[in-house]
Structures are given as C-alpha cells and as structure tokens.
Amino acid sequence: MPRIGAFVCWCGTNIAGTVDIEQVVQAVSEMSGIVYVKDYQYMCSEVGQNLVKTAIKEWQLERVIIASCSPRMHENTFRKAAKAAGLNPYLVEVANIREHCSWVHKNKEEATKKAIALIRAAVAKASLNTELIAKEIDVENRALVIGGGIAGIQTALDIAEAGYQVDVIEKSPSIGGKMAQIDKTFPTLDCSACILTPKMVDVASHPNINLYTYSEIESVNGFVGNFEVTIKQKARSVNLEKCTGCGICTEKCPSRKSKSEFDEGLRTRGAIYTPFPQAVPNVPVIDREHCLKFNTGKCGICEKLCPAGAIEFGQEDVLVTKKYGAVVVATGFDIIDLDKFGEYQYQNHPDVLTSLEFERLTNAAGPTAGKFIRPSNNKRPEKVVFIQCVGSRDVSSRGKSYCSKICCMYTAKQAMLIKDKYPDIEVYVFYIDVRTPGKNFDEFQRRAVEEYGVNYIKGMVGKIFPAGDKLIVHGVDSFTGDTLKIEADMVVLAAAAQAKPDAEVLGRKLAISTDTNNFFTEAHPKLRPVETHSAGIYLAGACQGPKDIPETVAQAGAAAAKVIGLLSKRKLVSNPCVSVVNEDLCNGCLSCLKICPYDAIAAKELATNNHGITSKRIVAKVNEALCQGCGGCTVACRPGAIDLKGFTNKQITAEVDALCH
Amino acid sequence: MMYSYYPGCTLKTKAQDLERFALISAQVLGIELAEQQDWQCCGAVYPLAEDEIAGKLSAVRSLAAAHSKGEKLITLCAACHHVIKRVNADMYSNEFVRKRVNNYLQLPKNYNGEAKVLHYLELLRDDVGFSKLAEQVRMPLTGRKIGAYYGCLLLRPSNVMNFDDAENPSILEDFITALGATAVKYPFRTECCGGYLTVNDQEANEMAANIINSAIGLEVEEILTACPLCKYNLEKELGTNTKVRIVYFTELLAEALAIK
Ligand SMILES: Cc1cc2nc3c(=O)[nH]c(=O)nc-3n(C[C@H](O)[C@H](O)[C@H](O)COP(=O)(O)OP(=O)(O)OC[C@H]3O[C@@H](n4cnc5c(N)ncnc54)[C@H](O)[C@@H]3O)c2cc1C
C-alpha cells in the first residue's frame, strides 16, 4: 500500500459551508493507506500549495489526494505542485467535493457523508495510480481563422504581425462581415467603411495571411498543435489570379433577379456579382442558381466580354487539406427572421424595415445612395418609429430570452443620424429598458434624447396597422398608461441577434460546444473567455454572444495573443493518459477502430512464432499523438484488451467499489 | 370519414345559416358528421377561474363521448370551439382540473384530454385539403373581393388553439382562394370585434367600426367570418350601410359547391 496524503480544501465557505470539514478529516485519517491529512481554507493559494509540497517531502508521500473543486479547475495546479516536490504529477488524484457535492446539496449531514465517500473513491483509485510520463509533440506554426468579419480580420492581422502564417476562411465571396454593411458606428459615429476597408486591404496584402474566400470547413481532424483541416473552396467560376476586377461582367450580366445579400434584399444584383465595390478580394463570383448559362446553356456574355479571360464556367469545388497549430472561430452572428412577428407587418409592408436594412438605406453606398426615402414611394418620411427588443428578452417560443446587447446603442445611433440630417423628421423609440453600459455609451444615448429630441417611449408596440400610405403604430406609454397611435411613415425593428444557423454543425466538426442559444461556449465565463474546452481552439467576436465592435476587437486581440502564445512554443507536452493495447489479448475485431472519434486507432499486422510455425494476425494499434484519452475504445473492447492509462478498468472498478462500500 | 359533430346552441337559433350550409356542404364533400346525442351548451365563455370546474363539465362530456367512439370532434361555432379546445387542453395538462372533473363526472372511463378537436375549417384544411376542395368547386367565386375576418376566439391563445399564426394567419384566405375568389388582407382582420362588450359598451362599437372601415378601405365586398357573435357585432355596426356584407364562411362554401 503506497503512502497517501490527503488535502481537504474549504474553498472559503463554498465547501466548508455545506460540508463538515472536521468530520471529513477525521474519517479520511482512518482510511487505509492514509498517512497524512491536512485541511486549509484555500488549498489552491500559494500557502495551500506549499502545504502540499512540504508534506510530500516530509512524509515521503507516494500519492496525493486533493479534495476540492472540479479537476477542470485546479488539477493542473496541484499536478505542478507535486512535480515541484519531486512526485510524478499523475500520482495526484482530485476528489471533487465542490461541484459534485457542496454546491448541489443543502443538507450538511448528507453532504459530509457524500464528501467522505468521494474521497474514499479517490483514495481507492490513487492506490492504483502509476507514474505516467508525458511526451513532447511538435507544433505546426500556422493558424487558421474561420470567419472574415471584423473579429476574424483583427485576429488574423495580430497573429500575422507576430510573424506567424495565418489562413482566413470566409464563407461569403468577400471578407468584411456585418461591419461592412453598417453605415456609421457608435459611439463616435465614424464611418464604418472608412475604418474597416483599410484593415480588409491589410489582410489581403499581408505576406503572412492567406485568404480563402467563398470557402467552408469540410472537416477537422487532429488536436492542439496539429489540426488537420480540409477546406472546401466553392467554385467561384472566376479565376482569382486572372481577374482584374474591372467590373464589366457584373455590369453587363442580363440576369437581374437575384436580391443582393449585402444590401439586405433592398437592391437586386446580377448572377455574376461582387457583393460590394470595396470587396476583398475584388473578384466577382457566379451565382449558379440564377445564371442563365448554367440554367439554359445560353448567354455566356461575361465570358465573351471579360478582357482577362478569367471566366471559368467549368470550375469545380476544390478540397484543400492543411495543417494548423491553432484555430480561431470568428463566424459572427445574424439577426432573427421576423416571420413569427406578424403584428409588426414586416412581411406585408415595404416601409417596415429591420435595423440592418436601415443601415443599408442610410448608407451613402447603399441602394438609395444614402438618400433617406421610403422604399414604398421614394418619398422622405416625416415620422419614423423605432421598436427595440423585437424578439430580445422574449421568453415566448418566437423570441430569444437574452438581451441582444447592441440594439439600444445602434437604435440611438440610427435615430440620431436621421435627426442630424433631417431635424424636421419626428423620431420615436419604443423601448423596454435602455441598456447602455460602456465607455461613453450612456452619454451617447442621452445626446439622442437631449440634443436631438428623439422621443423615447417606455413601452411596447402591440400592433401596426397599415392605413393608406401610413403605418399606424399602436403602442403603450407605460409611464402614463396611455395607449398611443402614431401615424408613421417608416418603422424600424431592432431584431434580436442570434447565432449562425450552422454554428452547431461547425461546432461538431471542431468538437467545441454551443450553449442553449447555439452561441459557442467559452471555457470559463470569467477566466477563460476566448478559449474553448478543446485545447488550441479559440473564439472571437459575436459567435460567442452578441457584441459590439469595440468588444469584438478586444476579444479578437485576446484570441490572437493566445494563439501566438501557443505557436511560440515549438513543442507541446502531450497528455499521457492515452489508450494502450495488450496485444496478447487483442483478437483483432477492431471495434475500437470503428468508434474512435479521433482516428487514433489503426490495424497492425503481428507475426507470431508458435513452435516454429509463423502465422500472422491483426491487432489494434494506438497512435498516442492522436489519442485524446476519451476511453470510448475501452468500453467497446470485448476481450478487455485495451485500457486507458490513468483511468484503467481496474482503477475505475476500485473507485466504484469504494463508493458502494 | 366519420366524425362526431358538436353544433352548440347558437347554431340552432340565431346562426342557423352557419350550420345549414356546413351540413349540406359536408355531404357533397363526403364528410360524415354525426351530431352528438344529448350535447349541452358549452358554457359560451371559457371559465378563467382556476378552481371552478362546473363551467367545464359539459365540454368534457362531449369530448369524452367523441373519444369513446374513436372519432374526432368537429365544431363549427368559433365560441364553442374555443371553449371545448381549451377545456380539452386543461384535461390533458392540468392535473387539478383533470382529477376534479373525473371525480365529479364518474364516466365509465376516466377522460384525460385524448380527443382531437377540429374546427370545421381545420377539417377542410387538414383532412380534406384546400387543393382537394378547390377541385370540387363547381361555381368558382371568381372576381369577388372577400376579406377574411378571424376574430379572436379561433386564434388565441395561440399555443392552445394551434389554429394558425395568431399575428399573421392565412387559413381563411387560403379557403377563399380555394373557392376561386380574391382574398383581400386588410389590417384589422385579426382585431377583436368587441365581443360581449357590445351589450353595454360604446368601445365595442368603435372596435367593430375599425374592422369594417379597414375592410372597406381596401374595397372588400364581403367579410367572411366563422363566429356568430362577430357577425352580430359587425352587422350591428354596419346598420343600413350596404357597401359590404358579412357572411358565414359556410354560406360561400355552399355557393361555390353550387348547392346553396
Ligand atoms: C443593425 C446593426 C448595427 C450595428 N451597429 C454597430 C455600431 O454602430 N457600432 C458597433 O460597435 N457595433 C455595431 N453593430 C454590431 C457589429 O455588427 C458586430 O459587433 C460585429 O459585426 C461583430 O463582428 P464578427 O466578426 O464577430 O461577426 P460578423 O460581422 O457577423 O462576421 C462574421 C463573418 O464570418 C463569416 N462566416 C460565418 N459563418 C462562417 C463559416 N461557417 N465559415 C466561414 N465563414 C463564416 C460571415 O460570412 C462573416 O463574414 C451593429 C449590428 C447591427 C445588426
């Protein structure tokens, strides 16, 4: 029996409030193998760690039990402490008596009993722990950024500036994201394109950045330091190298029926198109669904007119596989569909707009060249009503329970932009609450009210009734209780922000998780906001939750710093808790190979010599660099030939036995 | 197909047209509606008091009777449909109501909200199908501008009634289109007509007037409804005005099937 020391943490009152520490210490000291027990308020603190280190040396401890929070939180901390005291770090075992015990129980007596049982299980397992030695693996020093909005752009630039290669994958034909669509930006009202387009050009021209636009992730394999990603470059039908961006093709294309995605459907575009004039790359793409050549075989005008001979109807999707050390997900967000909000007449009336359509409508480069007019009759509106929280803070099935965070600010911005150009237009904003925390944000919103005279009404709109060329907005002013009828010419809906529809699918490819609203989940909401639970994969921007540009850029910089930190290490220590095959027991059924999610198991031919007769048989073989230690194979193996180091079948059984004791 | 049919009191008195045309149309469409025996008044208003079950008993009797025959229960009057459908939802998901009602009624078998309640319009949409209905139309109402008036009872609360999108419904317009007429969507088509407030409240007149004016504004010639009370309120407000006519949907159905 090895010499075991146990360390019981109070975690302030987090554990000690619900678990009787004294009783636990008493019970643990009587467990077999235990030669030393110590409790302390914060075992993870420097003082606490020193207690562990000193005890290892003074008591010649061969195993260490830490009864504290989840191993996710501090297993590493204590492994390091053990290592510093000369003990193999894998001889440390954590009993989670916080998340699995004190936090989920109220009754002190029962929680104390459970804590003791959890420690008993850890002691049983630890007795069977063996020394494990981590190996070193190489790090591929190139990063991948998925999504080319401001988040992806900033991340890529920061990584590239540090001297590493970066590939950016953008699904649409151009980088830029939503920020390229926005007119002016709060809180300073500088023009969005003026601050974004230089960055887009920097991305395109940076020697360390490689752009894959009109491309998507096909599959992801591998692990931190060694991801293997297959990228699908969709057929653009235009040769990226040959095209000079002259624009003749887009001008002359006879098909004009497709709605411009960039202009939110407020304008049509050709079947061959560049989403917007400042697109990067400035190379058009053919929308094959609407192209006459692809549908009828006739036309081909673009091909005839192109002076560079860049049109290639025969292009096909191309798959490229590359290796990366780190991945940053920056796929952004969308605003919700308003199909379920019939009361606002969005489907029925052209003068009811989404906030994003409004951005296009006021944009100097937009469908009306910045002229502020009603889509229905091209006349300037006299009264405009903004409605906030359309689908935000809405717990019914048609909305989102969260606050979309950006709408209070962009609505104030949009209202002010109208008043600035046309002081005679009356502007109303219906709101539930005004939420404008942020540097200079509240001042910004107050300016809308105090300087520009925007009418803020605390209350909701029940319904909008189109009448003649007016939109009668029926709402309530909840301060006075009055019901209001406003004869508006235009209504702008601040539709809730939501996760991308394909976020979950992408998350599955990357093996990172999404929350209940399909936004990607960070590893820790406070302390690890740009990391995911999968090592080497980071998050930036609105794909993690609604955010404005300042926050997005800050997060992008943080993600880049993490990537640079990772890539700057030439080697990584691998996790030694990997599967091993007992070749004598393996019968070569390869069930393990089939269920392994990391492709870490292969078949190996084994030559055996039996009294001079050589025969061959198949056994499973684990690639330790790929194995992530999930343990799936150990369950699938019928003869029990495969086992997981650090979590052997024997160890688990010992734990269970101790729990049921 | 055989269905249990619940008519309700109004259909036997003030709203005989609603029923008469529904029944002859059903015959043509091959729908067998068997009027339930000994049906009782549905109570007319869904009782909101949570601890009171008396107002729900009659609906449960009809529901249980239909269920025991293994038939769907068809309703026609919007108010009856509203009451019966909501009581059924209570019987399905409200333990308190279910227990007390069953204790009181002592039915041969406990009733737990299993029956399926369909309004005649839902029957046309979901079981017959509007495209099939369109094939049976003998005298299409071509050129007639008809505005659907939904009222509240069929649509709300939408998570219980599950009739159509409460804010932007289309079932009646689809029905009108199937009959060959032109469906006109006017802004007030889902607003309340004033309901029972009509008895002593000026407000109700205004509400009905809004609906009528909104329809007339878009040159609607006929306003279609499935509710006797809506029809009453709208007609009362209309007075001698002949610009627009209020009709039951079943009347137009019979007309299009050439059996009116
Ligand atoms: C109406 C409106 C007005 C706004 N006004 C302001 C303002 O004035 N000031 C401000 O600070 N913020 C404003 N915002 C917020 C701002 O738009 C966001 O903060 C910003 O766009 C977030 O950047 P992002 O890169 O995270 O996401 P996005 O801008 O959404 O970019 C994501 C990019 O990733 C790409 N992508 C998505 N999925 C994939 C995939 N699977 N593979 C590859 N690529 C993919 C997308 O095509 C897109 O190019 C406004 C938002 C709205 C809706």
mmCIF file of C-alpha atoms and ligand atoms in Angstrom, chain A residues 145-153 169-172 174-180 182-187 215-217 330-335 354-357 359 406 409-410 413-414 441 495 497 500 502-503 506 540-543 546-552, ligand 1:
data_model
loop_
_atom_site.group_PDB
_atom_site.id
_atom_site.type_symbol
_atom_site.label_atom_id
_atom_site.label_comp_id
_atom_site.label_asym_id
_atom_site.label_seq_id
_atom_site.Cartn_x
_atom_site.Cartn_y
_atom_site.Cartn_z
ATOM 1 C CA VAL A 145 -9.144 31.770 -38.615
ATOM 2 C CA ILE A 146 -12.702 30.801 -39.532
ATOM 3 C CA GLY A 147 -14.829 33.811 -40.497
ATOM 4 C CA GLY A 148 -13.691 37.064 -42.056
ATOM 5 C CA GLY A 149 -15.748 39.661 -40.160
ATOM 6 C CA ILE A 150 -14.030 42.286 -38.049
ATOM 7 C CA ALA A 151 -13.291 39.603 -35.450
ATOM 8 C CA GLY A 152 -11.517 37.348 -37.931
ATOM 9 C CA ILE A 153 -9.771 40.254 -39.628
ATOM 10 C CA ILE A 169 -11.606 31.105 -44.322
ATOM 11 C CA GLU A 170 -14.621 33.192 -45.269
ATOM 12 C CA LYS A 171 -17.866 31.621 -46.379
ATOM 13 C CA SER A 172 -19.129 34.512 -48.487
ATOM 14 C CA SER A 174 -15.753 38.808 -49.538
ATOM 15 C CA ILE A 175 -14.405 39.409 -46.066
ATOM 16 C CA GLY A 176 -15.875 42.266 -44.002
ATOM 17 C CA GLY A 177 -18.873 40.698 -42.238
ATOM 18 C CA LYS A 178 -21.660 42.836 -40.806
ATOM 19 C CA MET A 179 -19.370 45.776 -40.139
ATOM 20 C CA ALA A 180 -19.039 46.281 -43.899
ATOM 21 C CA ILE A 182 -23.081 49.230 -41.314
ATOM 22 C CA ASP A 183 -23.225 52.930 -42.100
ATOM 23 C CA LYS A 184 -21.753 54.833 -39.149
ATOM 24 C CA THR A 185 -20.607 53.284 -35.900
ATOM 25 C CA PHE A 186 -21.468 54.154 -32.329
ATOM 26 C CA PRO A 187 -20.292 55.677 -30.090
ATOM 27 C CA SER A 215 -14.850 28.663 -48.788
ATOM 28 C CA GLU A 216 -16.005 26.499 -45.923
ATOM 29 C CA ILE A 217 -14.671 23.990 -43.441
ATOM 30 C CA ALA A 330 -14.935 34.037 -35.638
ATOM 31 C CA THR A 331 -18.115 33.222 -37.516
ATOM 32 C CA GLY A 332 -20.231 36.055 -36.145
ATOM 33 C CA PHE A 333 -24.000 36.310 -35.841
ATOM 34 C CA ASP A 334 -27.253 37.023 -37.640
ATOM 35 C CA ILE A 335 -30.409 38.878 -36.783
ATOM 36 C CA THR A 354 -35.053 45.602 -39.999
ATOM 37 C CA SER A 355 -32.248 47.507 -38.339
ATOM 38 C CA LEU A 356 -29.769 46.075 -40.794
ATOM 39 C CA GLU A 357 -31.878 47.137 -43.783
ATOM 40 C CA GLU A 359 -28.143 50.638 -42.198
ATOM 41 C CA ILE A 406 -26.152 46.040 -29.259
ATOM 42 C CA MET A 409 -26.892 51.660 -28.922
ATOM 43 C CA TYR A 410 -27.450 51.183 -32.627
ATOM 44 C CA LYS A 413 -27.298 55.898 -33.407
ATOM 45 C CA GLN A 414 -29.840 55.397 -36.175
ATOM 46 C CA PHE A 441 -22.268 54.886 -24.295
ATOM 47 C CA ALA A 495 -34.454 42.390 -34.419
ATOM 48 C CA ALA A 497 -29.202 38.937 -32.592
ATOM 49 C CA LYS A 500 -25.439 31.477 -37.065
ATOM 50 C CA ASP A 502 -24.778 26.401 -38.937
ATOM 51 C CA ALA A 503 -22.989 27.076 -35.637
ATOM 52 C CA LEU A 506 -19.406 23.701 -37.265
ATOM 53 C CA ALA A 540 -13.500 35.777 -31.184
ATOM 54 C CA GLY A 541 -16.426 38.101 -31.761
ATOM 55 C CA ALA A 542 -20.171 37.679 -31.924
ATOM 56 C CA CYS A 543 -20.092 33.905 -32.472
ATOM 57 C CA PRO A 546 -23.893 39.366 -29.121
ATOM 58 C CA LYS A 547 -21.188 42.047 -29.040
ATOM 59 C CA ASP A 548 -20.406 45.436 -30.449
ATOM 60 C CA ILE A 549 -17.281 46.242 -32.436
ATOM 61 C CA PRO A 550 -15.085 47.515 -29.549
ATOM 62 C CA GLU A 551 -15.698 44.319 -27.601
ATOM 63 C CA THR A 552 -15.256 42.167 -30.689
HETATM 64 C C1 LIG C 1 -28.046 46.887 -37.371
HETATM 65 C C2 LIG C 1 -26.741 46.778 -36.666
HETATM 66 C C3 LIG C 1 -25.993 47.905 -36.403
HETATM 67 C C4 LIG C 1 -24.771 47.831 -35.711
HETATM 68 N N1 LIG C 1 -24.093 48.970 -35.444
HETATM 69 C C5 LIG C 1 -22.954 48.911 -34.711
HETATM 70 C C6 LIG C 1 -22.240 50.102 -34.376
HETATM 71 O O1 LIG C 1 -22.624 51.202 -34.770
HETATM 72 N N2 LIG C 1 -21.131 50.000 -33.591
HETATM 73 C C7 LIG C 1 -20.680 48.796 -33.115
HETATM 74 O O2 LIG C 1 -19.704 48.755 -32.380
HETATM 75 N N3 LIG C 1 -21.323 47.630 -33.450
HETATM 76 C C8 LIG C 1 -22.445 47.674 -34.234
HETATM 77 N N4 LIG C 1 -23.091 46.500 -34.559
HETATM 78 C C9 LIG C 1 -22.505 45.215 -34.107
HETATM 79 C C10 LIG C 1 -21.465 44.676 -35.117
HETATM 80 O O3 LIG C 1 -22.118 44.368 -36.308
HETATM 81 C C11 LIG C 1 -20.782 43.446 -34.555
HETATM 82 O O4 LIG C 1 -20.145 43.765 -33.355
HETATM 83 C C12 LIG C 1 -19.706 42.854 -35.476
HETATM 84 O O5 LIG C 1 -20.185 42.690 -36.769
HETATM 85 C C13 LIG C 1 -19.225 41.513 -34.971
HETATM 86 O O6 LIG C 1 -18.194 41.050 -35.794
HETATM 87 P P1 LIG C 1 -17.901 39.493 -36.058
HETATM 88 O O7 LIG C 1 -16.707 39.449 -36.925
HETATM 89 O O8 LIG C 1 -17.867 38.790 -34.782
HETATM 90 O O9 LIG C 1 -19.192 38.936 -36.827
HETATM 91 P P2 LIG C 1 -19.733 39.227 -38.307
HETATM 92 O O10 LIG C 1 -19.668 40.650 -38.625
HETATM 93 O O11 LIG C 1 -21.068 38.562 -38.343
HETATM 94 O O12 LIG C 1 -18.738 38.444 -39.268
HETATM 95 C C14 LIG C 1 -18.680 37.043 -39.326
HETATM 96 C C15 LIG C 1 -18.075 36.603 -40.638
HETATM 97 O O13 LIG C 1 -17.890 35.184 -40.634
HETATM 98 C C16 LIG C 1 -18.394 34.625 -41.821
HETATM 99 N N5 LIG C 1 -18.859 33.264 -41.530
HETATM 100 C C17 LIG C 1 -19.972 32.888 -40.861
HETATM 101 N N6 LIG C 1 -20.045 31.551 -40.764
HETATM 102 C C18 LIG C 1 -18.956 31.059 -41.399
HETATM 103 C C19 LIG C 1 -18.474 29.745 -41.637
HETATM 104 N N7 LIG C 1 -19.147 28.669 -41.194
HETATM 105 N N8 LIG C 1 -17.328 29.601 -42.330
HETATM 106 C C20 LIG C 1 -16.656 30.677 -42.781
HETATM 107 N N9 LIG C 1 -17.062 31.941 -42.576
HETATM 108 C C21 LIG C 1 -18.193 32.132 -41.888
HETATM 109 C C22 LIG C 1 -19.520 35.543 -42.231
HETATM 110 O O14 LIG C 1 -19.792 35.422 -43.601
HETATM 111 C C23 LIG C 1 -18.963 36.912 -41.834
HETATM 112 O O15 LIG C 1 -18.171 37.449 -42.875
HETATM 113 C C24 LIG C 1 -24.295 46.569 -35.268
HETATM 114 C C25 LIG C 1 -25.042 45.412 -35.558
HETATM 115 C C26 LIG C 1 -26.249 45.504 -36.246
HETATM 116 C C27 LIG C 1 -27.045 44.263 -36.516
#
